[in-house]
């Protein structure tokens, strides 16, 4: 069952708050406490079915980053920068970097999660183990 609109909004809002907190603290997302909290949100998104293809409320790496980029006005800022042939503001560049970190982590977790069973069979394949 795909995630509800309310669940998706709540998860995105929590991601937004967490990323802005890390930005304000000047701390990278890749270390705790942020990494652990982000992973918990990832697990919630996966458990709700939000990482599957073609769900209405997309909580995949691309989906959450697109929503946050829109919320933060980054698409408009990038388009304006391109049209004016001028640099983006340091705040917008900083937020792009945060989204890049989130995108990379979310994609890595998705990949690992999808391949878990491949590397953790229910029957251990150890020498001497009964088949």
XYZ file of N, CA and C in Angstrom:
393
model
N 0.851 -1.182 0.000
C 0.000 0.000 0.000
C 0.894 1.242 0.000
N 0.666 2.165 -0.917
C 1.503 3.369 -0.993
C 1.235 4.305 0.190
N 2.169 5.205 0.446
C 1.989 6.120 1.578
C 0.855 7.117 1.317
N 0.215 7.527 2.398
C -0.840 8.535 2.279
C -0.210 9.907 2.053
N -1.016 10.832 1.579
C -0.543 12.205 1.367
C -0.089 12.807 2.693
N -0.830 12.536 3.748
C -0.492 13.076 5.071
C 0.851 12.526 5.554
N 1.065 11.232 5.377
C 2.339 10.625 5.774
C 3.489 11.236 4.979
N 3.312 11.341 3.664
C 4.369 11.887 2.803
C 4.694 13.325 3.190
N 3.667 14.145 3.412
C 3.899 15.539 3.828
C 4.657 15.602 5.141
N 4.263 14.773 6.089
C 4.929 14.752 7.390
C 6.385 14.336 7.282
N 6.655 13.342 6.470
C 8.030 12.876 6.301
C 8.884 13.946 5.615
N 8.347 14.587 4.594
C 9.082 15.648 3.893
C 9.329 16.826 4.836
N 8.339 17.173 5.635
C 8.515 18.274 6.593
C 9.600 17.935 7.597
N 9.613 16.712 8.066
C 10.658 16.300 9.017
C 12.030 16.326 8.348
N 12.124 15.865 7.110
C 13.386 15.949 6.363
C 13.830 17.402 6.231
N 12.902 18.261 5.856
C 13.178 19.692 5.700
C 13.767 20.254 6.998
N 13.106 19.992 8.112
C 13.567 20.496 9.408
C 14.956 19.970 9.748
N 15.172 18.704 9.505
C 16.450 18.073 9.827
C 17.584 18.648 8.981
N 17.340 18.823 7.691
C 18.365 19.371 6.807
C 18.687 20.820 7.161
N 17.663 21.602 7.458
C 17.903 23.001 7.825
C 18.603 23.108 9.173
N 18.312 22.181 10.077
C 19.005 22.151 11.366
C 20.489 21.855 11.162
N 20.789 20.883 10.316
C 22.189 20.550 10.019
C 22.888 21.739 9.372
N 22.191 22.407 8.455
C 22.762 23.580 7.791
C 23.067 24.680 8.813
N 22.112 24.957 9.698
C 22.293 26.007 10.704
C 23.424 25.670 11.671
N 23.564 24.382 11.984
C 24.616 23.939 12.905
C 25.970 23.824 12.210
N 25.961 23.874 10.880
C 27.213 23.724 10.132
C 27.789 22.325 10.226
N 26.902 21.338 10.386
C 27.325 19.941 10.542
C 26.951 19.134 9.304
N 27.793 18.201 8.905
C 27.467 17.363 7.741
C 26.380 16.335 8.062
N 25.603 16.020 7.046
C 24.540 15.018 7.197
C 25.097 13.619 7.397
N 26.328 13.420 6.951
C 26.905 12.072 6.938
C 27.348 11.570 8.307
N 27.257 12.392 9.340
C 27.630 11.937 10.684
C 26.427 12.074 11.616
N 26.464 11.320 12.702
C 25.379 11.392 13.682
C 25.447 12.718 14.417
N 24.319 13.251 14.807
C 23.010 12.606 14.892
C 22.213 12.625 13.588
N 22.656 13.413 12.611
C 21.857 13.576 11.388
C 21.747 12.292 10.577
N 22.838 11.587 10.417
C 22.805 10.350 9.621
C 21.782 9.372 10.186
N 21.817 9.152 11.486
C 20.890 8.217 12.107
C 19.440 8.641 11.957
N 19.176 9.929 12.136
C 17.809 10.431 12.003
C 17.326 10.350 10.552
N 18.220 10.653 9.616
C 17.861 10.521 8.201
C 17.573 9.066 7.844
N 18.376 8.153 8.384
C 18.159 6.738 8.086
C 16.813 6.273 8.638
N 16.439 6.753 9.817
C 15.131 6.401 10.374
C 14.006 6.867 9.442
N 14.147 8.062 8.892
C 13.139 8.563 7.955
C 13.129 7.738 6.671
N 14.305 7.330 6.210
C 14.394 6.456 5.038
C 13.644 5.146 5.299
N 13.885 4.544 6.462
C 13.231 3.275 6.810
C 11.713 3.458 6.846
N 11.261 4.575 7.387
C 9.823 4.850 7.419
C 9.261 4.988 5.999
N 9.995 5.679 5.131
C 9.554 5.851 3.740
C 9.475 4.504 3.033
N 10.460 3.661 3.261
C 10.478 2.336 2.635
C 9.338 1.475 3.165
N 9.141 1.478 4.478
C 8.087 0.664 5.084
C 6.700 1.098 4.604
N 6.548 2.376 4.288
C 5.263 2.892 3.812
C 5.054 2.647 2.321
N 6.062 2.095 1.644
C 5.940 1.826 0.215
C 6.261 3.021 -0.669
N 6.867 4.045 -0.102
C 7.146 5.266 -0.849
C 8.338 5.214 -1.773
N 9.128 4.133 -1.713
C 10.302 4.029 -2.578
C 10.012 3.265 -3.863
N 8.811 2.713 -3.970
C 8.453 1.926 -5.152
C 8.210 2.841 -6.347
N 8.387 2.272 -7.535
C 8.136 3.027 -8.763
C 6.650 3.346 -8.899
N 6.377 4.491 -9.465
C 5.017 4.889 -9.839
C 4.031 4.972 -8.676
N 4.500 5.423 -7.502
C 3.560 5.678 -6.414
C 3.166 7.151 -6.475
N 1.974 7.441 -6.033
C 1.476 8.823 -6.105
C 2.324 9.773 -5.264
N 2.689 9.351 -4.077
C 3.486 10.186 -3.174
C 4.897 9.604 -3.128
N 5.720 10.073 -4.053
C 7.062 9.547 -4.298
C 8.035 9.966 -3.195
N 8.527 8.986 -2.449
C 9.499 9.246 -1.390
C 10.858 8.647 -1.735
N 11.088 8.427 -3.026
C 12.402 7.969 -3.484
C 13.388 9.125 -3.335
N 14.657 8.855 -3.580
C 15.682 9.904 -3.509
C 15.314 11.063 -4.433
N 14.957 10.740 -5.673
C 14.582 11.791 -6.626
C 13.341 12.542 -6.163
N 12.378 11.804 -5.647
C 11.119 12.415 -5.221
C 11.283 13.392 -4.074
N 11.964 12.962 -3.011
C 12.115 13.855 -1.854
C 12.987 15.059 -2.200
N 14.026 14.851 -2.991
C 14.905 15.973 -3.355
C 14.186 16.965 -4.265
N 13.354 16.476 -5.177
C 12.589 17.378 -6.047
C 11.616 18.226 -5.229
N 10.962 17.601 -4.269
C 10.008 18.334 -3.428
C 10.734 19.387 -2.598
N 11.845 19.007 -1.982
C 12.594 19.965 -1.164
C 13.186 21.087 -2.019
N 13.688 20.756 -3.195
C 14.240 21.784 -4.087
C 13.156 22.790 -4.469
N 11.963 22.288 -4.737
C 10.838 23.178 -5.065
C 10.466 24.026 -3.852
N 10.380 23.389 -2.704
C 10.021 24.087 -1.468
C 11.014 25.205 -1.154
N 12.280 24.958 -1.417
C 13.335 25.935 -1.110
C 13.573 26.929 -2.242
N 12.867 26.784 -3.347
C 13.015 27.709 -4.466
C 14.286 27.509 -5.272
N 14.873 26.328 -5.200
C 16.150 26.098 -5.882
C 16.006 25.980 -7.397
N 14.902 25.443 -7.851
C 14.692 25.340 -9.302
C 14.629 26.738 -9.910
N 13.845 27.608 -9.288
C 13.731 28.984 -9.775
C 15.070 29.706 -9.684
N 15.807 29.478 -8.603
C 17.113 30.125 -8.429
C 18.097 29.669 -9.501
N 18.076 28.381 -9.822
C 18.978 27.857 -10.853
C 18.607 28.413 -12.227
N 17.306 28.476 -12.513
C 16.860 29.023 -13.797
C 17.226 30.500 -13.921
N 17.022 31.247 -12.855
C 17.362 32.671 -12.861
C 18.863 32.873 -13.038
N 19.646 32.073 -12.346
C 21.102 32.156 -12.463
C 21.541 31.889 -13.900
N 20.926 30.893 -14.517
C 21.259 30.553 -15.899
C 20.865 31.685 -16.853
N 19.659 32.192 -16.680
C 19.171 33.254 -17.565
C 20.011 34.522 -17.450
N 20.406 34.858 -16.232
C 21.193 36.076 -16.011
C 22.692 35.842 -16.188
N 23.056 34.574 -16.389
C 24.474 34.209 -16.478
C 25.233 34.747 -15.270
N 24.658 34.495 -14.099
C 25.217 34.968 -12.839
C 25.257 33.808 -11.853
N 26.055 33.962 -10.828
C 26.159 32.914 -9.809
C 24.904 32.848 -8.950
N 24.653 31.646 -8.455
C 23.578 31.485 -7.480
C 24.073 32.032 -6.153
N 23.142 32.384 -5.276
C 23.525 32.887 -3.958
C 24.225 31.784 -3.170
N 25.041 32.173 -2.219
C 25.753 31.179 -1.410
C 24.769 30.332 -0.608
N 23.648 30.923 -0.204
C 22.629 30.159 0.525
C 22.039 29.069 -0.368
N 21.708 29.423 -1.608
C 21.150 28.437 -2.540
C 22.167 27.344 -2.871
N 23.419 27.725 -3.057
C 24.468 26.733 -3.336
C 24.627 25.801 -2.140
N 24.587 26.349 -0.933
C 24.678 25.526 0.274
C 23.539 24.532 0.366
N 22.351 24.974 0.018
C 21.193 24.071 0.063
C 21.270 23.018 -1.034
N 21.815 23.387 -2.185
C 22.040 22.391 -3.254
C 22.994 21.312 -2.753
N 24.030 21.717 -2.042
C 24.990 20.741 -1.503
C 24.330 19.816 -0.496
N 23.472 20.368 0.346
C 22.752 19.539 1.322
C 21.873 18.526 0.588
N 21.167 18.987 -0.438
C 20.320 18.063 -1.204
C 21.148 17.001 -1.906
N 22.318 17.381 -2.397
C 23.195 16.402 -3.046
C 23.598 15.322 -2.038
N 23.940 15.729 -0.818
C 24.302 14.757 0.222
C 23.127 13.843 0.533
N 21.941 14.434 0.683
C 20.746 13.629 0.951
C 20.484 12.666 -0.203
N 20.554 13.159 -1.428
C 20.314 12.324 -2.607
C 21.255 11.128 -2.626
N 22.531 11.383 -2.402
C 23.530 10.309 -2.429
C 23.253 9.277 -1.339
N 23.007 9.735 -0.106
C 22.761 8.809 0.999
C 21.490 7.996 0.756
N 20.414 8.657 0.356
C 19.118 7.996 0.130
C 19.249 6.946 -0.970
N 19.990 7.289 -2.042
C 20.199 6.330 -3.139
C 21.024 5.136 -2.674
N 22.061 5.375 -1.881
C 22.891 4.272 -1.383
C 22.087 3.353 -0.483
N 21.275 3.922 0.388
C 20.452 3.101 1.270
C 19.435 2.307 0.459
N 18.841 2.927 -0.548
C 17.871 2.226 -1.395
C 18.529 1.031 -2.068
N 19.691 1.244 -2.631
C 20.426 0.171 -3.306
C 20.723 -0.971 -2.337
N 21.241 -0.631 -1.164
C 21.582 -1.661 -0.178
C 20.331 -2.400 0.296
N 19.265 -1.663 0.528
C 18.018 -2.248 1.023
C 17.448 -3.232 0.003
N 17.469 -2.836 -1.266
C 16.932 -3.699 -2.320
C 17.748 -4.966 -2.504
N 19.019 -4.930 -2.176
C 19.892 -6.092 -2.395
C 20.155 -6.888 -1.116
N 19.533 -6.524 -0.014
C 19.763 -7.180 1.268
C 19.600 -8.698 1.164
N 18.494 -9.160 0.625
C 18.207 -10.601 0.559
C 19.245 -11.351 -0.269
N 19.782 -10.696 -1.269
C 20.792 -11.313 -2.123
C 22.044 -11.707 -1.335
N 22.357 -10.934 -0.334
C 23.572 -11.178 0.444
C 23.295 -11.752 1.830
N 22.021 -11.950 2.154
C 21.643 -12.515 3.444
C 20.588 -13.598 3.243
N 21.007 -14.723 2.651
C 20.037 -15.798 2.412
C 19.497 -16.330 3.738
N 18.296 -16.897 3.670
C 17.684 -17.432 4.884
C 18.422 -18.662 5.385
N 19.046 -19.413 4.485
C 19.855 -20.566 4.864
C 21.319 -20.208 4.644
N 22.105 -20.211 5.710
C 23.520 -19.865 5.532
C 24.211 -20.824 4.569
N 25.036 -20.290 3.722
C 25.781 -21.077 2.751
C 27.206 -21.252 3.277
N 27.324 -21.984 4.375
C 28.620 -22.178 5.016
C 29.123 -23.593 4.768
N 30.434 -23.764 4.692
C 30.978 -25.120 4.539
C 30.493 -26.010 5.683
N 30.006 -27.166 5.338
C 29.544 -28.118 6.346
C 28.100 -27.921 6.760
N 27.462 -26.851 6.302
C 26.058 -26.619 6.644
C 25.196 -27.567 5.830
N 24.159 -28.075 6.466
C 23.263 -28.995 5.767
C 22.387 -28.222 4.796
N 22.175 -28.815 3.633
C 21.354 -28.153 2.607
C 19.913 -28.523 2.753
